[in-house]
mmCIF file of C-alpha atoms in Angstrom:
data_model
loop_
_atom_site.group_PDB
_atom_site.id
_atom_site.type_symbol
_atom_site.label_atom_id
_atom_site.label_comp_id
_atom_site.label_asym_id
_atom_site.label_seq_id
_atom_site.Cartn_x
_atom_site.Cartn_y
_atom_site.Cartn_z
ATOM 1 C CA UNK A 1 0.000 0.000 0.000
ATOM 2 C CA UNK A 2 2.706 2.497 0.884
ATOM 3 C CA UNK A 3 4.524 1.685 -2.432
ATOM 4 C CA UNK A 4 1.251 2.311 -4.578
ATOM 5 C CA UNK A 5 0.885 5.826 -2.434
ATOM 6 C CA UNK A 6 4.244 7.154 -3.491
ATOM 7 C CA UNK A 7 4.060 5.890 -7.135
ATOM 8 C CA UNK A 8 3.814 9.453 -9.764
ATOM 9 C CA UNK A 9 1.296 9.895 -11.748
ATOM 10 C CA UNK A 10 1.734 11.370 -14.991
ATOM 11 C CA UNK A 11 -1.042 12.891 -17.124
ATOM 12 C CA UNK A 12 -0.065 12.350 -20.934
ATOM 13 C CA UNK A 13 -2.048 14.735 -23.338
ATOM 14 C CA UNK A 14 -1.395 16.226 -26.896
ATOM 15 C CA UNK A 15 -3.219 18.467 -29.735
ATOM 16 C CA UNK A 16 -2.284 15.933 -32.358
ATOM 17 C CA UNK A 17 -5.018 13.274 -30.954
ATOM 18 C CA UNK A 18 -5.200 10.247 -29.376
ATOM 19 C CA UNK A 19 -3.429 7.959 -32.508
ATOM 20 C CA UNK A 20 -1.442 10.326 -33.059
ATOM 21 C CA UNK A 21 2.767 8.698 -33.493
ATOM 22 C CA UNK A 22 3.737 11.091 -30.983
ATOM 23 C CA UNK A 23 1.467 10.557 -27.924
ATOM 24 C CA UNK A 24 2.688 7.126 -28.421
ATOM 25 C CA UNK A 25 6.539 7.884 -28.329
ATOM 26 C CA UNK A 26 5.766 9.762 -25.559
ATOM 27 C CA UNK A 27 3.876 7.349 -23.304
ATOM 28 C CA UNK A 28 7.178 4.889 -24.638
ATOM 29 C CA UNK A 29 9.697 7.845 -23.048
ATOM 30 C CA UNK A 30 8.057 8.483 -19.422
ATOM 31 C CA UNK A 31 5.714 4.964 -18.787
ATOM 32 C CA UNK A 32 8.848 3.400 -17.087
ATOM 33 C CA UNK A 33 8.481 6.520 -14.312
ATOM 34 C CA UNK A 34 5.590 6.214 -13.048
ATOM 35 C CA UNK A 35 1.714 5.151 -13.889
ATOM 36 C CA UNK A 36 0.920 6.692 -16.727
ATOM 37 C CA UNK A 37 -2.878 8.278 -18.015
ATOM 38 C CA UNK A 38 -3.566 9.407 -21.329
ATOM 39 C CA UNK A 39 -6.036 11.759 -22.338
ATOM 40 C CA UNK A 40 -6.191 13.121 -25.377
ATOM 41 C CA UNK A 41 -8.353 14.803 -28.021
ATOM 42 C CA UNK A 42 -10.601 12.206 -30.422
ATOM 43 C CA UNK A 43 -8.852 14.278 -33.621
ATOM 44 C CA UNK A 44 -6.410 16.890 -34.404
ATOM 45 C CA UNK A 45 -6.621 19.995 -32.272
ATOM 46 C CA UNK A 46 -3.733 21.695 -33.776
ATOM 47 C CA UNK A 47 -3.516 25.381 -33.290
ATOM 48 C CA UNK A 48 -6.617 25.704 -30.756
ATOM 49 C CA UNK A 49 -4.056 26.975 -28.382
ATOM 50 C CA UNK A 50 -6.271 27.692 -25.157
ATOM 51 C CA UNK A 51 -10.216 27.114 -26.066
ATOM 52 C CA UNK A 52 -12.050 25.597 -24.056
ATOM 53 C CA UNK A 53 -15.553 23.704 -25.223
ATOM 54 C CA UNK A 54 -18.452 25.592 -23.558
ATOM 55 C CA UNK A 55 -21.110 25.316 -26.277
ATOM 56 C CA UNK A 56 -21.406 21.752 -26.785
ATOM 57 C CA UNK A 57 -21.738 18.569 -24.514
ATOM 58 C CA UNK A 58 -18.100 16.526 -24.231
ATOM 59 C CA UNK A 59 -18.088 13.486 -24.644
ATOM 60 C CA UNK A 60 -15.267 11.363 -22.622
ATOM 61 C CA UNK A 61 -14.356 7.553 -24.310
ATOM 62 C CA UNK A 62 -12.053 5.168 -22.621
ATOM 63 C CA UNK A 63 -9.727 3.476 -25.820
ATOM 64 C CA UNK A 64 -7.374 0.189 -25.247
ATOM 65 C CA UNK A 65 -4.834 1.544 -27.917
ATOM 66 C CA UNK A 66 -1.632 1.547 -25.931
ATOM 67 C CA UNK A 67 -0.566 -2.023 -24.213
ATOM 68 C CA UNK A 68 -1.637 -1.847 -20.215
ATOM 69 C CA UNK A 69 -1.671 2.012 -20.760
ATOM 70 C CA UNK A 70 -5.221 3.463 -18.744
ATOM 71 C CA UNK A 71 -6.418 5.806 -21.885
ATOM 72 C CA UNK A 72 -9.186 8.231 -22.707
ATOM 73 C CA UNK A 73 -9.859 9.963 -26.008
ATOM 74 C CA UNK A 74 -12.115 13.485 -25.330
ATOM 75 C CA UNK A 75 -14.244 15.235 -28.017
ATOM 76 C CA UNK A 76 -13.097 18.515 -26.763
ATOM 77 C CA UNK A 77 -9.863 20.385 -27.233
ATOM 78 C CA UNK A 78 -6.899 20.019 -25.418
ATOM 79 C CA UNK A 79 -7.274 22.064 -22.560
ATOM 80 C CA UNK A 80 -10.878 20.397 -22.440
ATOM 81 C CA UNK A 81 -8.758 17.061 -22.058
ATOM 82 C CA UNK A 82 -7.047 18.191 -18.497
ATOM 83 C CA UNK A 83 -9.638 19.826 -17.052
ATOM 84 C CA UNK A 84 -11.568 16.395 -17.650
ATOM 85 C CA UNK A 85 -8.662 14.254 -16.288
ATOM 86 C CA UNK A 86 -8.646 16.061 -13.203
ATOM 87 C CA UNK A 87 -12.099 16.205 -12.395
ATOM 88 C CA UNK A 88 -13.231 12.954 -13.952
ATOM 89 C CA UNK A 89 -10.703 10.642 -14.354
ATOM 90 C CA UNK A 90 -8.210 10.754 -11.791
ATOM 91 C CA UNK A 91 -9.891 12.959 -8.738
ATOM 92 C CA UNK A 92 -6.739 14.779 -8.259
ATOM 93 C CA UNK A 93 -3.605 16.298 -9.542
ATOM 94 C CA UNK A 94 -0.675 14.586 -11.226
ATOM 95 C CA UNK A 95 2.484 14.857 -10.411
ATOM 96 C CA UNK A 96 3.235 15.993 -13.498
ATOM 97 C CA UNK A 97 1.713 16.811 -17.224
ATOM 98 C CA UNK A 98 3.050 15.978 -20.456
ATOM 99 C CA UNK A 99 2.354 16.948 -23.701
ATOM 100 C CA UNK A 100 3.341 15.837 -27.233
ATOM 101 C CA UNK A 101 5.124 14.949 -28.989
ATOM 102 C CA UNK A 102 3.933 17.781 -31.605
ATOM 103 C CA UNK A 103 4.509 16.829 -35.053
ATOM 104 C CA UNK A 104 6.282 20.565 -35.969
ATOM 105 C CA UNK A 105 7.830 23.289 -34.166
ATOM 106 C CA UNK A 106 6.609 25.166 -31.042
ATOM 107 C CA UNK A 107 9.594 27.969 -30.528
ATOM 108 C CA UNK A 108 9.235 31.180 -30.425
ATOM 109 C CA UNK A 109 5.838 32.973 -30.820
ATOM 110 C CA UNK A 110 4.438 29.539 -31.919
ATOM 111 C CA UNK A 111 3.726 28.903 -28.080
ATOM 112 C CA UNK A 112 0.841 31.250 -28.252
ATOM 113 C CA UNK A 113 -1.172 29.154 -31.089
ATOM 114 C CA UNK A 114 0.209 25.667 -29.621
ATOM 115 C CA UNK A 115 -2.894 22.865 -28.736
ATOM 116 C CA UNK A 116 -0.049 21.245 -27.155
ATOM 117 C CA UNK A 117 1.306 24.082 -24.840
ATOM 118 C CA UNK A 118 -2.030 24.629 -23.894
ATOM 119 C CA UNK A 119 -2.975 21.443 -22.812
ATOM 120 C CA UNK A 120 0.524 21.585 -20.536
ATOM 121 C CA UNK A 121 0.207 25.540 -19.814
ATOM 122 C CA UNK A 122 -3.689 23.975 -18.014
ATOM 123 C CA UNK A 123 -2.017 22.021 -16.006
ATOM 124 C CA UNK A 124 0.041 24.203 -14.688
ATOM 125 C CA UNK A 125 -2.308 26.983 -13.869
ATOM 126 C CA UNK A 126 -3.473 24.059 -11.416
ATOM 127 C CA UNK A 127 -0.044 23.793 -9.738
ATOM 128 C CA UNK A 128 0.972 20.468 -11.920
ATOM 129 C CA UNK A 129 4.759 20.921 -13.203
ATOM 130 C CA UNK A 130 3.994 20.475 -16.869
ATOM 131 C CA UNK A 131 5.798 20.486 -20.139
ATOM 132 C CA UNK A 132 4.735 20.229 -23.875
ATOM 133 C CA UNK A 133 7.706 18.245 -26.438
ATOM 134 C CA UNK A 134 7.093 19.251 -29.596
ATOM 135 C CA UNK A 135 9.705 17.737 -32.755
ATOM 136 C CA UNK A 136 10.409 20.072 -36.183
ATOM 137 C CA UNK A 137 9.935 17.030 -38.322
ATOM 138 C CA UNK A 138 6.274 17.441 -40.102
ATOM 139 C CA UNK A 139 5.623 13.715 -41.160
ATOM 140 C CA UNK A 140 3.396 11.232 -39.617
ATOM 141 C CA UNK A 141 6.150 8.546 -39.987
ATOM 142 C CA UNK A 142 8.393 10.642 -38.115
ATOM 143 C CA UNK A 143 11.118 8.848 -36.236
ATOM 144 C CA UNK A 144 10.956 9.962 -32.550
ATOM 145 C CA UNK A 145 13.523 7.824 -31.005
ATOM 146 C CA UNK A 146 15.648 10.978 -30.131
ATOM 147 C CA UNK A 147 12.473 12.559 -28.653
ATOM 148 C CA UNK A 148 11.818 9.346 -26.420
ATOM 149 C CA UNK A 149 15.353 10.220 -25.209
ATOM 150 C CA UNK A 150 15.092 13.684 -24.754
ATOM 151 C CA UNK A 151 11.223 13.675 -23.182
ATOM 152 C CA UNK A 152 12.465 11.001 -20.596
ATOM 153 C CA UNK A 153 15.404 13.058 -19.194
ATOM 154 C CA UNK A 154 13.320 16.012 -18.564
ATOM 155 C CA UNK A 155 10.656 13.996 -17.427
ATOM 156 C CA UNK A 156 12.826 12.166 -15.037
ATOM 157 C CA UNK A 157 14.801 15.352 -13.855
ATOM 158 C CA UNK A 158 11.120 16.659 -13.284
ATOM 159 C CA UNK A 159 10.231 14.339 -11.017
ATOM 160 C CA UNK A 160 13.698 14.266 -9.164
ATOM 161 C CA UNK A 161 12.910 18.001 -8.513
ATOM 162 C CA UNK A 162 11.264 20.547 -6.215
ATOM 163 C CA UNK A 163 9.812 22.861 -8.807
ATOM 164 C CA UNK A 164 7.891 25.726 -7.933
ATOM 165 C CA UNK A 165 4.230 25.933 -8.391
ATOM 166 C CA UNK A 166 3.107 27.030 -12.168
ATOM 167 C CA UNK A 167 6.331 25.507 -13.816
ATOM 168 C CA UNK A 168 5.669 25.239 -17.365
ATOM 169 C CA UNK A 169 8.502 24.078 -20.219
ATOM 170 C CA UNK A 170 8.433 24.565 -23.152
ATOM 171 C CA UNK A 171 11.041 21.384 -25.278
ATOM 172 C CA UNK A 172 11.661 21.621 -28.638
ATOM 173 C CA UNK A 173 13.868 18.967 -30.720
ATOM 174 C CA UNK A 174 15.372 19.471 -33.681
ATOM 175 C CA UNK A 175 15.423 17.072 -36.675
ATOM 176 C CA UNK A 176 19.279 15.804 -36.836
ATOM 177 C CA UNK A 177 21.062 12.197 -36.260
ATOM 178 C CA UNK A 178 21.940 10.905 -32.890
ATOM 179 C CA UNK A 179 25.544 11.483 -33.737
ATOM 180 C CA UNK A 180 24.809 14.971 -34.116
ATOM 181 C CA UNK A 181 22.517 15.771 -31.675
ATOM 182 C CA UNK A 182 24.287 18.362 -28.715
ATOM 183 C CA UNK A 183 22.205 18.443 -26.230
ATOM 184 C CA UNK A 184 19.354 19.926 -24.355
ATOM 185 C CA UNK A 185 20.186 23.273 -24.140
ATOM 186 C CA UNK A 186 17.964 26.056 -20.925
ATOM 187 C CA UNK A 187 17.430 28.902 -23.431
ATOM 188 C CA UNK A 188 14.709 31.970 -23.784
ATOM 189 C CA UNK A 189 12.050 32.783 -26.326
ATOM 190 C CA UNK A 190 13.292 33.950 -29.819
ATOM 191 C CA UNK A 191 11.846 37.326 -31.308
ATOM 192 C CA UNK A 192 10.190 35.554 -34.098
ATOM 193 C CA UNK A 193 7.120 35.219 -36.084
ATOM 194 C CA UNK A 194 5.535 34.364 -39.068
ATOM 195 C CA UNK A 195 4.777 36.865 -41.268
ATOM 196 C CA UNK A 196 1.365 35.934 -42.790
ATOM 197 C CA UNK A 197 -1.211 36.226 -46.094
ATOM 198 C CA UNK A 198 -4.314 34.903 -47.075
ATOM 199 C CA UNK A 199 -3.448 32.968 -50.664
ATOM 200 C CA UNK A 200 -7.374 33.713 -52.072
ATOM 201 C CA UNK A 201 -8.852 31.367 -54.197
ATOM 202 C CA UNK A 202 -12.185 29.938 -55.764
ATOM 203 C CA UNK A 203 -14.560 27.019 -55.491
ATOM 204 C CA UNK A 204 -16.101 25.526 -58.350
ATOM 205 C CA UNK A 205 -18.905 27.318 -57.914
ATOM 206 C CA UNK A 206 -17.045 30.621 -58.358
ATOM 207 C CA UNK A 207 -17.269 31.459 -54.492
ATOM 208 C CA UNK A 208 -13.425 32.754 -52.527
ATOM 209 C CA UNK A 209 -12.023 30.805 -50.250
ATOM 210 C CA UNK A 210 -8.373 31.525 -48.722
ATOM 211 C CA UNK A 211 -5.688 29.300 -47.755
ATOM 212 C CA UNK A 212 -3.490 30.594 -44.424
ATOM 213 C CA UNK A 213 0.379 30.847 -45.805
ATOM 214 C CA UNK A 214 3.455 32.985 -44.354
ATOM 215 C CA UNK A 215 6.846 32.832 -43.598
ATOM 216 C CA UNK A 216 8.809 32.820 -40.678
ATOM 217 C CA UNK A 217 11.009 35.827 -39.811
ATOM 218 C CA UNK A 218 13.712 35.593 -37.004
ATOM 219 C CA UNK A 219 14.360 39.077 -35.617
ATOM 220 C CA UNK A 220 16.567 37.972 -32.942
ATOM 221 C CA UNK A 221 20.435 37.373 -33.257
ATOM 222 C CA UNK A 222 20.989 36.170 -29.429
ATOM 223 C CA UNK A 223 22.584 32.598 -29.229
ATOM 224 C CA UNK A 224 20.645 32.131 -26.057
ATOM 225 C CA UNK A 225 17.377 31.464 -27.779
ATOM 226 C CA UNK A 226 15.506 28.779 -28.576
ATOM 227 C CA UNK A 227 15.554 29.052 -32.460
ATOM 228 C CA UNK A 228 18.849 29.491 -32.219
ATOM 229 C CA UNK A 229 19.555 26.475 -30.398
ATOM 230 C CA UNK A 230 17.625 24.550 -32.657
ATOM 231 C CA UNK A 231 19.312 25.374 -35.216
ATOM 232 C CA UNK A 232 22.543 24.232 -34.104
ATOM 233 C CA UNK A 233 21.616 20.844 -33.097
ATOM 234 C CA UNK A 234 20.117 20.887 -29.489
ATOM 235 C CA UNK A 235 17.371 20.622 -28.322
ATOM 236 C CA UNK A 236 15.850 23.995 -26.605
ATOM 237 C CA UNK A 237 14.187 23.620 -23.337
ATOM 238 C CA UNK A 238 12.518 27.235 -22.372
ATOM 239 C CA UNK A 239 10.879 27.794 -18.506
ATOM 240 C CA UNK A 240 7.436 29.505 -19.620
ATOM 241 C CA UNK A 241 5.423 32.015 -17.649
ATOM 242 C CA UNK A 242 1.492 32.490 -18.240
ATOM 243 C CA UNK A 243 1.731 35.714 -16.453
ATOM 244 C CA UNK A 244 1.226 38.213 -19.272
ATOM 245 C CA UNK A 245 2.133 41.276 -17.234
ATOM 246 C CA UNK A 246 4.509 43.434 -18.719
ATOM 247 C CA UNK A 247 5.981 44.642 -15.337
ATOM 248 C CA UNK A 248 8.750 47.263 -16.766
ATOM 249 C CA UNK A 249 5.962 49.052 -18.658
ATOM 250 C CA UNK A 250 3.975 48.586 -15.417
ATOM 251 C CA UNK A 251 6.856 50.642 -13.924
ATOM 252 C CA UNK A 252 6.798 53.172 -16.154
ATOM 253 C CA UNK A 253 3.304 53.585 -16.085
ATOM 254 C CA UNK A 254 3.237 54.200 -12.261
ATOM 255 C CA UNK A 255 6.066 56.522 -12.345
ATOM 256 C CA UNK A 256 4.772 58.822 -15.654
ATOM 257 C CA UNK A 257 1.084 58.257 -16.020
ATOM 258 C CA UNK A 258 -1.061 61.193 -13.399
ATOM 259 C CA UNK A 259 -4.416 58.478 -12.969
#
């Protein structure tokens, strides 16, 4: 009894949905650290970044998809998904929250849009150290074996540590051979952001439709960021806040502004 009392548990969520290659890599990475739940969207919730359902009934599904694995597939989004693992499934918090693996980046201003930091960002506004993995490789048959290794060393280190309540990370890994690969690397947020247009086009029937396109501009030449980090074979691991305040204009404010 004592030994089931101390064992973690470790909420496993994405954006991607529940069949989804890298949910699965991910449950692979951090099952041997504890008992692992999954819940996860029913279909791809990519770029719903914090929505929550509040229209519509949800509709919760237990799945036998992953091998002795306790999993749940949720017709909501992805912060739908950990509210309803909380409240429904396991009556209390985890010990920690993990999201991914994203098929495609999540640097920079991409954490904003992200289903997947979302779903982890949720978790921590409950107190629940959380992180969302996200890989730059696009393609369903993706090979994640150098995510498995980086999601179960910060996984691990995660549950080795006294983090402070709200502890969010955000872990991106770049596409490169084992050989290659340098390391996780603590860096910040990269000044970037895609620079966007509406390609317009027409149905058959004559009516426009547009197409979101744009390309990503870097603005930022530090070598402490995350794109930059990336980009030079590590992985980038950056501690998120969900605190929006600007406190130096805050500052200013007070000290110029006669309200």
């Amino acid at each position: 009894m004592k030994g089931q009392e101390q064992e973690k548990i470790i909420l496993v969520t994405n954006d991607d949905g529940v069949t989804a290659p890298g949910i699965r890599a991910l449950i692979e990475a951090v099952s041997p650290l504890g008992r692992v739940v999954v819940v996860a969207p029913d279909s791809p919730q990519s770029g719903k970044g914090h929505a929550i359902t509040i229209g519509v009934p949800l509709r919760l599904d237990q799945v036998d998809i992953f091998d002795g694995i306790e999993a749940w597939q949720c017709s909501g989004t992805p912060v739908d998904c950990v509210k309803l693992a909380r409240d429904k499934i396991l009556h209390r918090l985890p010990d920690i929250c993990v999201s991914g693996v994203n098929h495609g980046a999540n640097h920079s201003i991409n954490v904003i849009y992200s289903g997947t930091m979302s779903a982890a960002m949720e978790a921590a506004i409950e107190g629940v150290p959380s992180v969302g993995f996200s890989y730059l490789d696009y393609s369903f048959d993706a090979d994640f074996s150098l995510c498995k290794e980086v999601a179960h060393t910060v996984a691990k280190k995660m549950l080795e540590s006294q983090l402070p309540q709200g502890t969010l990370f955000n872990v991106n890994i770049p596409v490169v051979k084992k050989e290659d690969f340098k390391g996780i690397r603590i860096c910040r947020q990269a000044d970037a952001k895609w620079v966007e247009a509406f390609d317009e086009r027409r149905d058959p029937r004559g009516k426009k439709y547009y197409w979101l396109t744009g390309e990503f501009i870097n603005r930022d030449n530090g070598e402490d960021t995350d794109v930059y980090a990336l980009a030079n074979n590590y992985a980038s691991l950056v501690p998120v806040q969900f605190d929006l305040t600007n406190y130096k204009m805050k500052q200013q404010l007070e000290n110029d502004w006669n309200l």
